[in-house]
Coordinates of C-alpha atoms and ligand atoms in Angstrom, one line a residue:
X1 CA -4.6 -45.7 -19.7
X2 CA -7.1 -42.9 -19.5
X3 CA -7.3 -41.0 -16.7
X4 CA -11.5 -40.1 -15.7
X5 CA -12.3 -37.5 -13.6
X6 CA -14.2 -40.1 -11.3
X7 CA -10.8 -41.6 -10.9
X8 CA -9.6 -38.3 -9.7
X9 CA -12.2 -37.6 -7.6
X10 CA -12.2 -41.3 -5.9
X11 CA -8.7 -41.0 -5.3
X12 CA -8.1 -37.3 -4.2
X13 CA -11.2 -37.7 -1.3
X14 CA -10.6 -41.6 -0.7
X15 CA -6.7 -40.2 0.0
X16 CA -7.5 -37.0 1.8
X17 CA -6.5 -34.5 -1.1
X18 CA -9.9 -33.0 -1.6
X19 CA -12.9 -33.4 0.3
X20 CA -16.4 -32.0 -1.0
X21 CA -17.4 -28.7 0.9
X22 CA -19.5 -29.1 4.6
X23 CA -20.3 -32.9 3.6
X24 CA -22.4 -33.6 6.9
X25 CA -24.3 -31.0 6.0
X26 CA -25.0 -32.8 2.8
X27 CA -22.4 -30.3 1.0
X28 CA -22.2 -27.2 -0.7
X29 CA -21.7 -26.8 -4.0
X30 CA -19.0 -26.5 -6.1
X31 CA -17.0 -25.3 -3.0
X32 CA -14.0 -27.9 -1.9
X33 CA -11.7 -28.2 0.9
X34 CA -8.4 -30.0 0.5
X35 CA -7.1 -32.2 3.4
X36 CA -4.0 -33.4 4.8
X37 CA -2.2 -34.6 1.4
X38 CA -4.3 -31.3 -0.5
X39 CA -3.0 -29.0 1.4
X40 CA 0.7 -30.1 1.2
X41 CA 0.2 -30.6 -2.3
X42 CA -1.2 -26.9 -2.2
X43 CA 1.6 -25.5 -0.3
X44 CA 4.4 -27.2 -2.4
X45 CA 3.0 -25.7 -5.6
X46 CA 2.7 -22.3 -4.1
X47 CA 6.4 -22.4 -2.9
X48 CA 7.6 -23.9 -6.0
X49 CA 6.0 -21.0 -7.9
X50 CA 7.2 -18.6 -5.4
X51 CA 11.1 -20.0 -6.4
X52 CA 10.4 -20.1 -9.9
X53 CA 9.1 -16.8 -10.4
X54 CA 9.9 -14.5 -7.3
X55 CA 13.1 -16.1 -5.8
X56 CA 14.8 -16.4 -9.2
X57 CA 13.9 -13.2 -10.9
X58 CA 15.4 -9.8 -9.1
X59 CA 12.8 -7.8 -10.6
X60 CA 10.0 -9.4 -9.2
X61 CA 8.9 -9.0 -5.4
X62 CA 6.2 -10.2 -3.1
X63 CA 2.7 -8.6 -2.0
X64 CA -0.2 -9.9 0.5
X65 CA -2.8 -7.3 -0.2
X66 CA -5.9 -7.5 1.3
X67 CA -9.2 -9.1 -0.1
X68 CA -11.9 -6.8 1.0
X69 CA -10.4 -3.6 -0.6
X70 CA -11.4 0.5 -0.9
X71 CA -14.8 -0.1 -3.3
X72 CA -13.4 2.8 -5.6
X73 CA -10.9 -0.3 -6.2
X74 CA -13.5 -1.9 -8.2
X75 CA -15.1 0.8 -10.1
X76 CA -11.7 2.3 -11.2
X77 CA -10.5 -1.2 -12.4
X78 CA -13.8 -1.6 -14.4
X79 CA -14.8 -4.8 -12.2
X80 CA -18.0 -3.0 -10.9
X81 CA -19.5 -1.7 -14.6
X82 CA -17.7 -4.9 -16.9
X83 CA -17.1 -8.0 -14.9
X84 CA -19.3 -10.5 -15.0
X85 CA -21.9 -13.0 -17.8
X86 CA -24.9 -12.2 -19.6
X87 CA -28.1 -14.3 -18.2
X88 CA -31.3 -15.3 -19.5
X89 CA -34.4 -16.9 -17.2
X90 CA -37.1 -19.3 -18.8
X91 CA -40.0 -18.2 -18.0
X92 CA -41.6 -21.7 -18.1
X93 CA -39.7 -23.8 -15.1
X94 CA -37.8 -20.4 -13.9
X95 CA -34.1 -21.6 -14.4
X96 CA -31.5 -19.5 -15.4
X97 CA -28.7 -20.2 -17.5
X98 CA -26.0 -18.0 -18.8
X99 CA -26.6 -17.0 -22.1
X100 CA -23.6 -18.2 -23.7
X101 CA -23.3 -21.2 -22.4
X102 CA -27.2 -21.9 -23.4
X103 CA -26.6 -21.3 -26.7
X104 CA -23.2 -22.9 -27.1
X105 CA -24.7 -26.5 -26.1
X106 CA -27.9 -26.0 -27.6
X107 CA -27.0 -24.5 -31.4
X108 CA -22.9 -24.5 -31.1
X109 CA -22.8 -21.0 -32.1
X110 CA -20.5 -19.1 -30.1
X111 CA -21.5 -16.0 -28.8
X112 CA -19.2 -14.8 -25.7
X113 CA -18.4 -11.5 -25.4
X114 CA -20.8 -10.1 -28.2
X115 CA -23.5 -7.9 -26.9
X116 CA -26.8 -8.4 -25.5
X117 CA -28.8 -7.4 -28.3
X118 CA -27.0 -10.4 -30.6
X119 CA -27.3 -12.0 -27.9
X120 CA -31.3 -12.1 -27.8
X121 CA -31.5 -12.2 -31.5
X122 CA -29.5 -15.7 -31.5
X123 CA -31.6 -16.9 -29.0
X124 CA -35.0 -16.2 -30.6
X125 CA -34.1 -16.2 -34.5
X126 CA -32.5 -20.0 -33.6
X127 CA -35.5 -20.9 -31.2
X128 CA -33.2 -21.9 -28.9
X129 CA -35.0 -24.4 -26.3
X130 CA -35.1 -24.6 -22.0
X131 CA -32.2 -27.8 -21.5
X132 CA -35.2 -28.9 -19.0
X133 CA -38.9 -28.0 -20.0
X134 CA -38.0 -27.7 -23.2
X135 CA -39.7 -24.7 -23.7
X136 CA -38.5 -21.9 -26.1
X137 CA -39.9 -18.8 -24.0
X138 CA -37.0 -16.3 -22.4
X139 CA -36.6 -13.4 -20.7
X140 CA -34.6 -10.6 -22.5
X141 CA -30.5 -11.0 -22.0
X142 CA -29.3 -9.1 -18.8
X143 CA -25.8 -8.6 -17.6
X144 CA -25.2 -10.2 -14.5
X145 CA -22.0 -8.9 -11.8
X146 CA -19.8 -11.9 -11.3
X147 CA -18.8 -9.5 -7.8
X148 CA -19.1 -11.5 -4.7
X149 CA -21.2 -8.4 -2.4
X150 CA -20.8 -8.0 1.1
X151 CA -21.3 -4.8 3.8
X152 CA -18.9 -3.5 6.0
X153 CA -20.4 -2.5 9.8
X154 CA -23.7 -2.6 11.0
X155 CA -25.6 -1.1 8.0
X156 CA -26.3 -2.7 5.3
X157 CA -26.9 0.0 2.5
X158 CA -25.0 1.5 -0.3
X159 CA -22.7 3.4 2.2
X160 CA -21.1 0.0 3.5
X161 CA -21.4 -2.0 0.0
X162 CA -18.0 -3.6 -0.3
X163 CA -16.8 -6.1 -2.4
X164 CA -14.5 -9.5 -2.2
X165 CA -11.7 -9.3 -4.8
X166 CA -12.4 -11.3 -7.9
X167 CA -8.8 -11.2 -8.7
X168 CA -5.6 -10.4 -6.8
X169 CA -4.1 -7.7 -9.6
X170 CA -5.7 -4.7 -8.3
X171 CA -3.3 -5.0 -4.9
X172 CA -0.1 -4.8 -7.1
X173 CA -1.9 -2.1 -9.2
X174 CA -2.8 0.3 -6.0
X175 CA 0.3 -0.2 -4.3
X176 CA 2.9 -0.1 -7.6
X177 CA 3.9 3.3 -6.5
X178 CA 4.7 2.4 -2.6
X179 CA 6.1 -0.9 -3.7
X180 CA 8.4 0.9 -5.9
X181 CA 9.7 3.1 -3.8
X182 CA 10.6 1.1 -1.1
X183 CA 12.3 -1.8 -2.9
X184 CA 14.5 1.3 -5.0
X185 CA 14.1 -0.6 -7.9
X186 CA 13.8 0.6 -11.5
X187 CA 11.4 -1.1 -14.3
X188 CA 11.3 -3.7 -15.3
X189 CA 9.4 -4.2 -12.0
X190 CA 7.5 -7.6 -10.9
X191 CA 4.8 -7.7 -8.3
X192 CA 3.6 -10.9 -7.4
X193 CA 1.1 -12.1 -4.9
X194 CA -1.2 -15.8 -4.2
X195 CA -4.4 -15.3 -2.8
X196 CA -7.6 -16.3 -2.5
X197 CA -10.6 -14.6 -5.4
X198 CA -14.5 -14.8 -5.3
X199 CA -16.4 -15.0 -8.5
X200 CA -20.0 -15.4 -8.3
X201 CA -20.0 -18.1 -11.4
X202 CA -23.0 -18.7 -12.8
X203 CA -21.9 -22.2 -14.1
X204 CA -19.2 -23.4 -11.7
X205 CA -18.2 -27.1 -12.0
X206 CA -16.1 -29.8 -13.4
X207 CA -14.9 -30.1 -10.0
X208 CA -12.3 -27.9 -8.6
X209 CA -11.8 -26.5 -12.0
X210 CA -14.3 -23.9 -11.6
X211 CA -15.7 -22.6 -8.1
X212 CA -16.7 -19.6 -6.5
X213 CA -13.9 -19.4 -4.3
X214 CA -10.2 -19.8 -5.4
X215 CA -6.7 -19.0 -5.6
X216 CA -5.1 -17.4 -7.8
X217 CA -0.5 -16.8 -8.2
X218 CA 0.2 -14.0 -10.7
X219 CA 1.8 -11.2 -11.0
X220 CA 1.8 -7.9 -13.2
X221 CA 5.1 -6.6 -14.9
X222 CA 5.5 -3.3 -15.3
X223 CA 7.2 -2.2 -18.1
X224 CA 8.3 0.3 -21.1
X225 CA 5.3 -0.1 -23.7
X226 CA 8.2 0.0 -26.1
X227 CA 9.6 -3.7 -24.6
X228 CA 6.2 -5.7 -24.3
X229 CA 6.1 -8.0 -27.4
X230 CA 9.4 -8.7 -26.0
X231 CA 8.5 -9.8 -22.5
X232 CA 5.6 -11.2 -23.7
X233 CA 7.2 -14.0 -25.7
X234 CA 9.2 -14.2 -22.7
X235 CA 6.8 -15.1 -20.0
X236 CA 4.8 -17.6 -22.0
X237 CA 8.2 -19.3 -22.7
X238 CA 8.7 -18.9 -18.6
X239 CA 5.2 -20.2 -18.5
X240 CA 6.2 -23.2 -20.6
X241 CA 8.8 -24.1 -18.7
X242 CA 7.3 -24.1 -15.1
X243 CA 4.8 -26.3 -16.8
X244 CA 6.8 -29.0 -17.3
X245 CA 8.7 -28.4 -13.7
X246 CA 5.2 -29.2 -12.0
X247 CA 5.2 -32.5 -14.3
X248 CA 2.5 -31.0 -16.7
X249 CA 3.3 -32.1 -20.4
X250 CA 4.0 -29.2 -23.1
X251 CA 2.6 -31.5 -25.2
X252 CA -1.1 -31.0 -23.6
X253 CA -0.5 -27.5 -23.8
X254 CA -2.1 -25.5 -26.3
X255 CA -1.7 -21.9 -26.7
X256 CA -5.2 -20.4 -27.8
X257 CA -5.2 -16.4 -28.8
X258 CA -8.0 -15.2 -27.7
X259 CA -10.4 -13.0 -29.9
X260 CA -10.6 -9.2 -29.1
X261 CA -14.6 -9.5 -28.5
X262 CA -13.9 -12.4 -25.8
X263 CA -10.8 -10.7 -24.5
X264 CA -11.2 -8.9 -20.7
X265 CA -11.7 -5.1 -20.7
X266 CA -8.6 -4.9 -19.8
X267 CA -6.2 -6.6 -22.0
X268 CA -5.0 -5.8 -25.2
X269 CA -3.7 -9.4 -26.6
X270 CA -4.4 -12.5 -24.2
X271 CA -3.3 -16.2 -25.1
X272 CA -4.6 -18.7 -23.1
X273 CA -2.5 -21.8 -22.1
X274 CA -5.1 -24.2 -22.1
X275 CA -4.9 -27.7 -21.2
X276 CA -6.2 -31.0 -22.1
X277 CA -8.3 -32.0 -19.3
X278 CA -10.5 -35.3 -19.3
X279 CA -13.2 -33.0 -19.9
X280 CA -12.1 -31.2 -23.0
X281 CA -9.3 -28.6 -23.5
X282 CA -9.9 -25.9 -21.1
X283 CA -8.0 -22.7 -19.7
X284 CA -5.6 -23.8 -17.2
X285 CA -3.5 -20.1 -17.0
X286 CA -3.4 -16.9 -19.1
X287 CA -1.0 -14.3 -20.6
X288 CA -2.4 -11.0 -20.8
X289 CA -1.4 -7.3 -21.9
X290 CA -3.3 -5.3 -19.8
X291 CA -1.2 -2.1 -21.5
X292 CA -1.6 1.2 -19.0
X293 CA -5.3 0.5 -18.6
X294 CA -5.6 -0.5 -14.8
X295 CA -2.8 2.1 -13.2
X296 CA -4.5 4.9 -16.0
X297 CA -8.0 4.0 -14.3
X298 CA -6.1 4.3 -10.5
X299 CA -4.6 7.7 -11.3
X300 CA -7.9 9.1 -13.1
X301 CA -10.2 8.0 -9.9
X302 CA -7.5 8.5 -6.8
X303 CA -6.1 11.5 -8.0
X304 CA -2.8 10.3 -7.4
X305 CA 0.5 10.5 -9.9
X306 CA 0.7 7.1 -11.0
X307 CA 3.6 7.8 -13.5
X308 CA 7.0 6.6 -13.3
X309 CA 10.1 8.7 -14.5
X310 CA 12.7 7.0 -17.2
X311 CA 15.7 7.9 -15.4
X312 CA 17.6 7.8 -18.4
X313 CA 15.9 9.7 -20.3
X314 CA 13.6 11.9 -17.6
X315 CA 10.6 11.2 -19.5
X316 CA 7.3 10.3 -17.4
X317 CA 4.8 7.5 -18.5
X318 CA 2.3 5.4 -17.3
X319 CA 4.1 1.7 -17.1
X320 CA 2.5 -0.7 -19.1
X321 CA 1.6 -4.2 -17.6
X322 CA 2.2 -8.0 -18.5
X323 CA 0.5 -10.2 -16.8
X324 CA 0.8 -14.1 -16.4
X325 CA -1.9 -16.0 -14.3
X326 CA -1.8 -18.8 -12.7
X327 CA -5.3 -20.5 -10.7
X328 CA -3.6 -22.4 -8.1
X329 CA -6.5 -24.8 -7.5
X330 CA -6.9 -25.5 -11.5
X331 CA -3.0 -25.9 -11.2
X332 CA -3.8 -28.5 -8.4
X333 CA -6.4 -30.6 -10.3
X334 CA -3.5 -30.6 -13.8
X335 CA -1.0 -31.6 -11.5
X336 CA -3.6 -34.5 -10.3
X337 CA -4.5 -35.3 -13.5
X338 CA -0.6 -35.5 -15.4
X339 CA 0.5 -37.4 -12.9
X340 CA -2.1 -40.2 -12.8
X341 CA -0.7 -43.6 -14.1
X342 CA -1.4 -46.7 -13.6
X343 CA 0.3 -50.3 -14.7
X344 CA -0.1 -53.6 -14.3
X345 CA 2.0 -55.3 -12.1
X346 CA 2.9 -58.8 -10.2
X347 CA 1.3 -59.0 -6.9
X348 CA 2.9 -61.4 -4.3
X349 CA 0.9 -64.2 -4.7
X350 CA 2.0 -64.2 -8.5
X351 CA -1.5 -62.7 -10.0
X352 CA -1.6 -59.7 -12.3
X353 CA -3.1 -56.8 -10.4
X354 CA -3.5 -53.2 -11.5
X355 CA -1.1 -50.4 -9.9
X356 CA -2.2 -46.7 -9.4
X357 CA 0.8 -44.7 -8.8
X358 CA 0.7 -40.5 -8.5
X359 CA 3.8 -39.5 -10.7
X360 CA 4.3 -36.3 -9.2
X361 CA 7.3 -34.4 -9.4
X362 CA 9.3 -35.3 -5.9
X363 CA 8.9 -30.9 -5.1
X364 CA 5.0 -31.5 -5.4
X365 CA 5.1 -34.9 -3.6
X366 CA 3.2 -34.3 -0.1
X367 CA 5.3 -37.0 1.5
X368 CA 8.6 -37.3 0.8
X369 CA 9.8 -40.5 2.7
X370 CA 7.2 -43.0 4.2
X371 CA 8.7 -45.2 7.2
X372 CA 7.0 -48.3 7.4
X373 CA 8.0 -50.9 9.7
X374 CA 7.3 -54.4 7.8
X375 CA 4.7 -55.2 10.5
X376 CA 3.5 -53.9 14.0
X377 CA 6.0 -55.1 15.8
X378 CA 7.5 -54.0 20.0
X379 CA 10.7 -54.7 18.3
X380 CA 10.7 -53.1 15.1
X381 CA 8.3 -50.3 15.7
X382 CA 10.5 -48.7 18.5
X383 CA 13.5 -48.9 15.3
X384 CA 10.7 -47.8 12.5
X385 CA 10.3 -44.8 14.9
X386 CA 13.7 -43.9 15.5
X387 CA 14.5 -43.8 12.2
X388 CA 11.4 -41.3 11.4
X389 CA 12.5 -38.8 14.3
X390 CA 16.1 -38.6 12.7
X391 CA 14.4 -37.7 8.9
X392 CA 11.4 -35.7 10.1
X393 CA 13.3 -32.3 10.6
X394 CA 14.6 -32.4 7.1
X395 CA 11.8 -34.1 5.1
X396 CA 8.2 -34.1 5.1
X397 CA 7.9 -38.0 6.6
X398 CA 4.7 -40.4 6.3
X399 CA 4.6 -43.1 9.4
X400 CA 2.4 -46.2 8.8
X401 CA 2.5 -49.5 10.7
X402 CA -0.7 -50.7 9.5
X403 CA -2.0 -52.9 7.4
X404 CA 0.0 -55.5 5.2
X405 CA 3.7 -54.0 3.7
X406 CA 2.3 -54.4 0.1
X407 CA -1.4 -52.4 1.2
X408 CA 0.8 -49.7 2.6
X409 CA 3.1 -49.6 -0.6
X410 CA 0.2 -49.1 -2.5
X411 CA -1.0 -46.6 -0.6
X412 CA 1.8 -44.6 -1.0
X413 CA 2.3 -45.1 -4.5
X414 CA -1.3 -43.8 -5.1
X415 CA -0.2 -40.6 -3.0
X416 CA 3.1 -40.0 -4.9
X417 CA 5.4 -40.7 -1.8
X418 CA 8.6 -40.9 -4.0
X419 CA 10.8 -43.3 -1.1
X420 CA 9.6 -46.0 1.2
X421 CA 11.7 -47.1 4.0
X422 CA 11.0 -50.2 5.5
X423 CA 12.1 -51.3 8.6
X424 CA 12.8 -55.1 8.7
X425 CA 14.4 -57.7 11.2
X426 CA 17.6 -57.4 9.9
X427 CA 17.8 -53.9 10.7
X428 CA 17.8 -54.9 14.4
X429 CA 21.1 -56.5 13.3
X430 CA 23.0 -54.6 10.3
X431 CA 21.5 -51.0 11.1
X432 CA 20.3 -50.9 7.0
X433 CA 17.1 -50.2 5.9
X434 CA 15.5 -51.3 2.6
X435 CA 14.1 -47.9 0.3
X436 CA 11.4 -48.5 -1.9
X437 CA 11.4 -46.3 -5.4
X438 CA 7.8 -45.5 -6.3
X439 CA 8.4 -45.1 -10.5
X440 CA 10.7 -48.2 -10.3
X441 CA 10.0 -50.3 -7.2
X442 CA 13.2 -51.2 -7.3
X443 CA 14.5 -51.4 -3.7
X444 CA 17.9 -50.5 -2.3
X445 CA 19.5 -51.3 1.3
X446 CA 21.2 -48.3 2.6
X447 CA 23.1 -48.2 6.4
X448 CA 21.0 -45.7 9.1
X449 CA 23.6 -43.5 8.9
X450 CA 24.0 -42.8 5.3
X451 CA 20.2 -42.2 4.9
X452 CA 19.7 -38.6 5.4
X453 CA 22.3 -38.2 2.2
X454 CA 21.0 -41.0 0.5
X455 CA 17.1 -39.3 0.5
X456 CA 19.0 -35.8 0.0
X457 CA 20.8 -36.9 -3.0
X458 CA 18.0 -38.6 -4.4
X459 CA 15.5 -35.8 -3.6
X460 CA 17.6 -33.2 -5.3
Ligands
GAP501 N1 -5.8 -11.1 -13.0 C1 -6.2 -11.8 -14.2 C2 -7.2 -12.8 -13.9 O1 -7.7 -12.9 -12.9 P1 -8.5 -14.8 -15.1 O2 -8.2 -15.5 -16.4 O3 -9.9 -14.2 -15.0 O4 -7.4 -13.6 -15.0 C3 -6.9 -16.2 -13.6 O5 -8.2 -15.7 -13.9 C4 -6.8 -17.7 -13.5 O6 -7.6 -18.1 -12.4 C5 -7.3 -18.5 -14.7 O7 -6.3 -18.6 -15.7 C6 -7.7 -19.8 -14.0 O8 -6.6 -20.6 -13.9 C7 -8.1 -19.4 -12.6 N2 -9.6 -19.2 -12.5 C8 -10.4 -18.3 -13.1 N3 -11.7 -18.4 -12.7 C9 -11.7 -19.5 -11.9 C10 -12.7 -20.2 -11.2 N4 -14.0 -19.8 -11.2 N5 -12.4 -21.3 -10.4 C11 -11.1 -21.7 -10.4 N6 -10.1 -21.1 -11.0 C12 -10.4 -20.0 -11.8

């Protein structure tokens, strides 16, 4: 079976995961909002990493720093001089196209990262032609801020220019010394935070994979330079593992180091865990060694003593930094896409038909339990109901009386709800309800009261 992006994208909106942007407004973009099964799915992945990385490490804590941040932010990290692509126009039909990208597609010489002036060499010593009019006529390479701009107040000049964060780091980074000294802990020190980022990307798309607006759960490490191979090789083995615990294969992992001319400003070794993703192996989350370079940059511009003091041996340093990244919405669409699978199966009336189940770990699942009653009934919907109130408080719980019992299994199956209860004429008489395993379909009938341990057990 391969899993398509249309697939994906059928299912996810069909099923109320993901819904394009302002769609009575004929859409927006590349921009994305996730319904009622999205943003469970969202909110289990976030709490998952949340346990994985923050609950089960004691040197790692928890930030929620703000997204529209002191300017000086940005120019101290670099952001305002170095983020961002390198653009060319045609001149002919007027589009724009980032350089890279231009050349990559047209020539397949790879030329990210490398400056402008190989940049416009490549182009014109290759003739490199418009992907619409064809014509071979350019403007020189420019660089091009990947800042989203806004203004604070009511003017709207360089004295109010702020900026949306492009990437949640900088909060750790400015607050590492408060953060510090209020949770009296010594380095190793985590700081982790989720949030929503802004890039102005030139070439979003492939969905939800790359937008202007996303999310992003990471967190910066700060260490002794002497110890960061060490953690290093710890992290991406961390990394690995909560992989697989969101149901993402190791397997489709690939670990790509990435080249010092295509590395951030920042970072002094980054390896990419990329991913293989129906449209080619992309990034999915990165590793990075961003060394002393961002606190450095905060001290040098705020004035204030960023160091931390060995209290071993009283020495004073800058802490270095490891950093692992996650894009929670990129997460969202591997998760989607891993868990895909579909089989044939025999449908009631004996015929072969085709079975789309979501295999997603039961923690991601944005149903636990579904309580269907085998049909709308004024005897068995009062029971199908009662049954619901007693799980609701202790599991996320779907109710569905609609439809035919196999259409709503389906359903279910194509939104990953692990259990199925269903609520028959019998249970008027023996009090037992028949649950419905989504990998197996094998059923099981289990007495009212034993349920809430039955689904606990099973859930574990
Ligand atoms: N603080 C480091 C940092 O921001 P990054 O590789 O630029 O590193 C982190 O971004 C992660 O965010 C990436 O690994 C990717 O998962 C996700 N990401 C980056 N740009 C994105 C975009 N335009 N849309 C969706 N996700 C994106």
């Amino acid at each position: 079976m391969k899993v398509t992006m249309q697939k994906i994208e059928s299912l996810a909106k069909q099923r109320g995961f993901i819904y394009p942007s302002s769609e009575i407004y004929g859409g927006m973009a590349n921009a994305w909002d996730y319904g009622p099964l999205g943003v469970e799915l969202k909110n289990n992945f976030k709490k998952i990493w949340w346990k994985h990385f923050v609950q089960e490490n004691a040197d790692i804590v928890g930030l929620d720093s703000a997204i529209i941040m002191n300017p000086k932010v940005w120019e101290a990290s670099g952001h305002v001089g170095e983020f961002g692509d390198i653009l060319v126009d045609c001149k002919k039909c007027k589009n724009r196209f980032r350089a890279d990208h231009l050349i990559e597609d047209a020539i397949g010489i790879d030329v990210e990262g490398k400056p402008l002036d190989v940049v416009n060499k490549t182009i014109k010593e290759n003739k490199v032609k418009c992907q619409f009019c064809k014509a071979s006529d350019w403007t020189d390479a420019r660089h091009f801020s990947g800042l989203f701009k806004t203004h604070i107040g009511v003017l709207e000049d360089k004295s109010s220019l702020a900026y949306l964060r492009p990437e949640t780091a900088q909060g750790m980074f400015v607050n590492f010394k408060q953060v510090l000294a209020s949770v009296r802990k010594r380095l190793p020190l985590g700081v982790a935070q989720i949030g929503k980022s802004f890039r102005n990307e030139i070439t979003p798309g492939n969905y939800t994979f790359r937008t202007r607006e996303f999310e992003i759960a990471e967190f910066e490490y700060f260490i002794n330079p002497k110890d960061w191979e060490q953690k290093f090789d710890y992290w991406m083995q961390e990394m690995m593992r909560f992989a697989e615990i969101i149901g993402i294969p190791k397997s489709k992992i690939h670990q790509h180091e990435i080249s010092k001319e295509k590395r951030a400003h920042y970072s002094l070794r980054t390896v990419d865990l990329e991913l293989e993703f129906p449209f080619g192996v992309k990034e999915l989350w990165g590793l990075a060694y961003r060394t002393d370079y961002d606190l450095k940059k905060h001290q040098e511009y705020s004035g204030q003593d960023l160091t931390y003091t060995d209290p071993e041996t009283g020495k004073k340093f800058i802490p270095h930094v490891i950093e692992p990244t996650f894009g929670v919405d990129r997460s969202l669409l591997a998760i989607l896409v891993s868990s895909y699978d579909e089989e044939k199966v025999k449908s009631a009336k004996g015929e072969m038909e085709t079975r789309v189940v979501m295999r997603l770990p039961k923690d991601l699942a944005p149903y636990k339990v579904a309580v269907l009653p085998l049909s709308k009934n004024p005897e068995l919907s009062p029971k199908a109901k009662e049954v619901f109130d007693l799980l609701k408080e202790k599991f996320m719980c779907d109710y569905d009386e609609t439809q035919s019992i196999g259409k709503r299994y389906r359903r279910q199956d194509e939104i990953g709800t692990p259990f199925c209860i269903t609520v028959d004429f019998d249970t008027l008489k023996d009090k037992a309800i028949t649950v419905r395993d989504r990998d197996t379909m094998k059923q099981d009938r289990v007495a009212i009261k034993d349920l809430d341990n039955y689904l606990a057990d099973k859930l574990k």
